[in-house]
Every structure is written in structure tokens, then in C-alpha cells.
Tab-separated table of C-alpha atoms in Angstrom:
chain	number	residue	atom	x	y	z
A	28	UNK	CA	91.523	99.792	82.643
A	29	UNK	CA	89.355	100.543	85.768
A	30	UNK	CA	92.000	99.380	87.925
A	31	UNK	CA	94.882	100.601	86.362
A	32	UNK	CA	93.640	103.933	87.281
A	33	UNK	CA	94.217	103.288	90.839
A	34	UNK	CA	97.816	101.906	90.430
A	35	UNK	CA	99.055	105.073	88.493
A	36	UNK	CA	97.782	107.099	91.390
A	37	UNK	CA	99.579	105.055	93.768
A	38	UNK	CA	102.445	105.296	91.772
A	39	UNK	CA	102.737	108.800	91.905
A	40	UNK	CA	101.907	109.389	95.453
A	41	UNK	CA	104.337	107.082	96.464
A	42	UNK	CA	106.857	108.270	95.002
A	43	UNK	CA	106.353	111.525	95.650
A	44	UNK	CA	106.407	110.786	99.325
A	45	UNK	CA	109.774	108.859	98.579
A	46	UNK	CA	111.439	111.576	96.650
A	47	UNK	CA	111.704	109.377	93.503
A	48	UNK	CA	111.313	109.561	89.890
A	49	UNK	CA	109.177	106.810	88.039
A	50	UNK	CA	108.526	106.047	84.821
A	51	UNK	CA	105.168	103.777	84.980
A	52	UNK	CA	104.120	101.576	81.944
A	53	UNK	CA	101.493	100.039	81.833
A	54	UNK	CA	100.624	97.130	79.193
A	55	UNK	CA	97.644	94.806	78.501
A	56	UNK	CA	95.109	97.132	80.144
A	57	UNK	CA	92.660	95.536	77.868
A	58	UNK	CA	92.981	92.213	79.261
A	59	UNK	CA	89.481	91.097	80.635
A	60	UNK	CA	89.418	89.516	84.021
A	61	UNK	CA	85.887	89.171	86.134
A	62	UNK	CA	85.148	92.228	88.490
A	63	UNK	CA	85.305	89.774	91.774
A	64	UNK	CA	88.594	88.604	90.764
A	65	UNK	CA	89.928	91.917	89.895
A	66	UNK	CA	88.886	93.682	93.338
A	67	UNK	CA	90.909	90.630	94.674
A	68	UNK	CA	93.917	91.431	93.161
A	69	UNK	CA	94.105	95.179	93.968
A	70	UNK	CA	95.431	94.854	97.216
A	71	UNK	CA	98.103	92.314	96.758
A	72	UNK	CA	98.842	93.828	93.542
A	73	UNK	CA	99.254	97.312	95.251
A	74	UNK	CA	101.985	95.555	97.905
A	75	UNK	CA	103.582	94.588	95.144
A	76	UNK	CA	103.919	98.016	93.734
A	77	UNK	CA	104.956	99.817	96.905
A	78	UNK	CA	107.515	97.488	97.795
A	79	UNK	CA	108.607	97.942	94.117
A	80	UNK	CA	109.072	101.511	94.634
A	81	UNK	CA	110.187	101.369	98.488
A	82	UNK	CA	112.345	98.531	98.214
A	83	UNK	CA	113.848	98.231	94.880
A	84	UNK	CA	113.689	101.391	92.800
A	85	UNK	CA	117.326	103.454	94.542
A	86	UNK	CA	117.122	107.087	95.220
A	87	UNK	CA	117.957	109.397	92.127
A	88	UNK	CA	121.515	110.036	93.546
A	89	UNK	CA	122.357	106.179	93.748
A	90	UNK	CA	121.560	105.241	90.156
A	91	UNK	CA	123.797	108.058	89.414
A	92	UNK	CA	126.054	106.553	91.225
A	93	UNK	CA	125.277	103.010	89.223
A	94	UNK	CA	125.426	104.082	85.830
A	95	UNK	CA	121.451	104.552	85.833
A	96	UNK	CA	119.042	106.983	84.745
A	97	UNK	CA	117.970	109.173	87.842
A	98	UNK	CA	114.443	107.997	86.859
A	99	UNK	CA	113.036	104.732	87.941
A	100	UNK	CA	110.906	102.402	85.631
A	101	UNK	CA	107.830	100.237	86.460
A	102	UNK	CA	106.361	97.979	83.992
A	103	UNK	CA	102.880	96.365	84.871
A	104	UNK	CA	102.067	94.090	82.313
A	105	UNK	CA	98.753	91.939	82.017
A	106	UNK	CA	98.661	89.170	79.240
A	107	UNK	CA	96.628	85.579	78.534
A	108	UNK	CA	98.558	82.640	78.026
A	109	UNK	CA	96.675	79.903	77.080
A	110	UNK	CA	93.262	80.418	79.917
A	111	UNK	CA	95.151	81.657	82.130
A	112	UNK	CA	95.895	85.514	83.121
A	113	UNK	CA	99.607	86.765	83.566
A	114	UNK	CA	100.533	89.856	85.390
A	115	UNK	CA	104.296	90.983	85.702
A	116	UNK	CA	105.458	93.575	87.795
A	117	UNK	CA	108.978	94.270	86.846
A	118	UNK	CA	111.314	97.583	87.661
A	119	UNK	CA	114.743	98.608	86.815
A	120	UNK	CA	116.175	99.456	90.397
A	121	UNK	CA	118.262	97.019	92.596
A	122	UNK	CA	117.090	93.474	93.175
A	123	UNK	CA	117.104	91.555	95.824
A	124	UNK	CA	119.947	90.403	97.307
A	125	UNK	CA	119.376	86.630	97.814
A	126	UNK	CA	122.103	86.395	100.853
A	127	UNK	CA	120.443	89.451	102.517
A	128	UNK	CA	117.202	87.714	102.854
A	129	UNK	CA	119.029	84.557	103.696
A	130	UNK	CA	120.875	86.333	106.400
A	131	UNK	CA	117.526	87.987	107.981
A	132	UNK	CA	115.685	84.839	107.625
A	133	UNK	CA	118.790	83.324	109.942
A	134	UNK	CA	118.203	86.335	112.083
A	135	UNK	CA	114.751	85.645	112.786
A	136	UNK	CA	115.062	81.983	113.137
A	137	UNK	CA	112.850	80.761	109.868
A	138	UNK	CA	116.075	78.751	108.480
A	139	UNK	CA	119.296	77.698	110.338
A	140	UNK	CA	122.639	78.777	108.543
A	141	UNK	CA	123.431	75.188	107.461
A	142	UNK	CA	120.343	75.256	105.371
A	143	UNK	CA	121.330	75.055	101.729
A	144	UNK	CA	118.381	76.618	99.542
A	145	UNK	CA	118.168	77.331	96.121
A	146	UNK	CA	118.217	80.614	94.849
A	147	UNK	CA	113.781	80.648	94.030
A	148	UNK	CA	113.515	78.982	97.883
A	149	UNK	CA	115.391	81.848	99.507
A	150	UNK	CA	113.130	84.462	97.490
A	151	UNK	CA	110.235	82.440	98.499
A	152	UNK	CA	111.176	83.487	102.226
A	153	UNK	CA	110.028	87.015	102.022
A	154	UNK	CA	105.944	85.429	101.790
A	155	UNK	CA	106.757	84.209	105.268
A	156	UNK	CA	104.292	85.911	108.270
A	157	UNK	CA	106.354	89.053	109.679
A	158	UNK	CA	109.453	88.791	107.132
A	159	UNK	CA	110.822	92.561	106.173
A	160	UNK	CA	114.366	93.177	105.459
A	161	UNK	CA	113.130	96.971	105.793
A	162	UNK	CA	116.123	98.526	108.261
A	163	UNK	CA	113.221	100.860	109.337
A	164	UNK	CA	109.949	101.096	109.309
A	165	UNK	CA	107.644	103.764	107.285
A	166	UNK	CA	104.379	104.684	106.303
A	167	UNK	CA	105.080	102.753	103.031
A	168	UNK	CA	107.283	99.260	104.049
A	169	UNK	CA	108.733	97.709	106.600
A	170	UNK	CA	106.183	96.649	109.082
A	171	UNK	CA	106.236	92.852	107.486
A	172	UNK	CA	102.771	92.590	106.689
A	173	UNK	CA	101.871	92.183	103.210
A	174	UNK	CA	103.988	89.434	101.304
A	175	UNK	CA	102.375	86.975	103.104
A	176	UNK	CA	99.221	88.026	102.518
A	177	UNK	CA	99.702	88.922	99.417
A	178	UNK	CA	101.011	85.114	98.086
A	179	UNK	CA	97.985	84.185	100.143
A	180	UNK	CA	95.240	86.305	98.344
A	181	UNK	CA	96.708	84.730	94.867
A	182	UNK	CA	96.870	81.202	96.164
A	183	UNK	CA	93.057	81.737	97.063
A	184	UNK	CA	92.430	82.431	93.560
A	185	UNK	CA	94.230	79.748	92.404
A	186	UNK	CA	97.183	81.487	91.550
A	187	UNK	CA	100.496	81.309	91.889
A	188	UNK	CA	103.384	84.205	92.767
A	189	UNK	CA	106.969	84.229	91.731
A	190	UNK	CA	109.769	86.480	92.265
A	191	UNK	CA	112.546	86.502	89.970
A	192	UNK	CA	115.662	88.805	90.310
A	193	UNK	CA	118.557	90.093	89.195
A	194	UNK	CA	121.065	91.840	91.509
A	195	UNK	CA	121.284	95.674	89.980
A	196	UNK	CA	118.734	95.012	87.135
């Protein structure tokens, strides 16, 4: 619960600054995790969350245009399986496109164009140093600093990070 605190905050300031309406749930907030392990978390969590609202969640007038409720949803979900700790982060806004980040990853030289990757390896491309398909940078995204650090911060608590997406869901 402490930190959930923080992320609601961050929520709503961020989206405020964006012009967007969120709906933030928040589930499992009574799942225990030590204190070290938890201040660990907050920042890559919190990357996580502002390229959630940056990145996916569309302005009110395109999920209009979509067929979607004008308001955005975030669901940040904490749960034990077995003895380990889950946390989703999931939102209702547009995806990513797995051809755009192919495409900038070309752009930038990570990959050639004849490379053939699957659909998780081409998501796993946004953790590399300096990737943002941002067309601009703000005060929120776009400066490509974070995923990387981010999947590193989890890895050094023996974690692991995984994107999954859905084009428009």
C-alpha cells in the first residue's frame, strides 16, 4: 500500500499534464514484498507507468475515433504465484506496433532488415540503451532512457520483464 500511494499520484499528474483521462486500478495492494526490494521497484515500475500513459493510452478524441471510451484504463496488479511476486501493468489504449519498433530498430542500426525476429524478440528491442520510438521528445518520454534501465533494475533482482501486446487493445 505504501507505494501504491506514489503511483496514483503519478498517475494523475501525468495525465493531467497529457490532457488525458485515466481510470487507475489498482489490485493486490496487500501483497507483501521486503522494503529494499520495494524501493527497487519504484523507479522502473514508475517508467513503466509513464510510458503507459505517454505512449499507449490515445488522446480522448482518438478513442472516439476507435470505438473507445474517452477515458483511459490502467490496471496495476500485484499477485504471488507460487514464491514468487507478479506485477502486471496492463492499459486499454493502443499497443505497440511490432513493425514500428522493427522499423526504428533498422533506423538506428540495432538489427539489419533481413533479420527475421519473432514477435516477443522485436518487443524485447525497446530494453535496448537509447531505443524510443517517441517522434518527439517531452518532459514525460522520449529521451530513450528508461527501458533499459528499467529491464536492468528487475534483472538485478532476479527478475524478469515481459511485454505482451495487442495492436488496439
Amino acid at each position: 500500500k505504501n507505494i501504491m500511494s506514489r503511483f496514483q499520484r503519478l498517475v494523475r499528474d501525468v495525465s493531467n499534464t497529457l490532457g488525458k483521462t485515466i481510470n487507475f486500478t489498482i489490485e493486490g495492494d496487500e501483497t507483501e514484498l521486503d522494503k529494499n526490494i520495494i524501493e527497487s521497484l519504484t523507479d522502473p515500475l514508475m517508467h513503466i507507468l509513464r510510458n503507459s500513459l505517454d505512449h499507449g493510452i490515445e488522446s480522448a478524441a482518438d478513442r472516439v475515433q476507435k470505438g473507445k471510451s474517452p477515458e483511459g484504463s490502467i490496471l496495476f496488479k500485484a499477485f504471488y504465484s507460487g514464491a514468487s511476486v507478479h506485477i502486471q501493468i496492463k492499459d486499454d489504449g493502443k499497443g505497440i506496433n511490432a513493425e514500428t519498433i522493427r522499423e526504428k530498430a533498422i533506423s538506428k542500426g540495432l538489427i539489419s532488415e533481413d533479420n527475421n525476429l519473432s514477435e516477443k524478440e522485436t518487443f524485447d528491442l525497446v530494453f535496448s540503451p537509447g531505443f524510443s520510438t517517441a517522434a518527439e521528445v517531452t518532459d514525460v518520454s522520449g529521451r530513450g532512457v528508461g527501458m533499459d534501465v528499467v529491464k536492468r533494475n528487475i534483472e538485478d533482482l532476479r527478475g524478469e520483464v515481459e511485454i505482451q501486446s495487442v495492436v488496439n487493445q
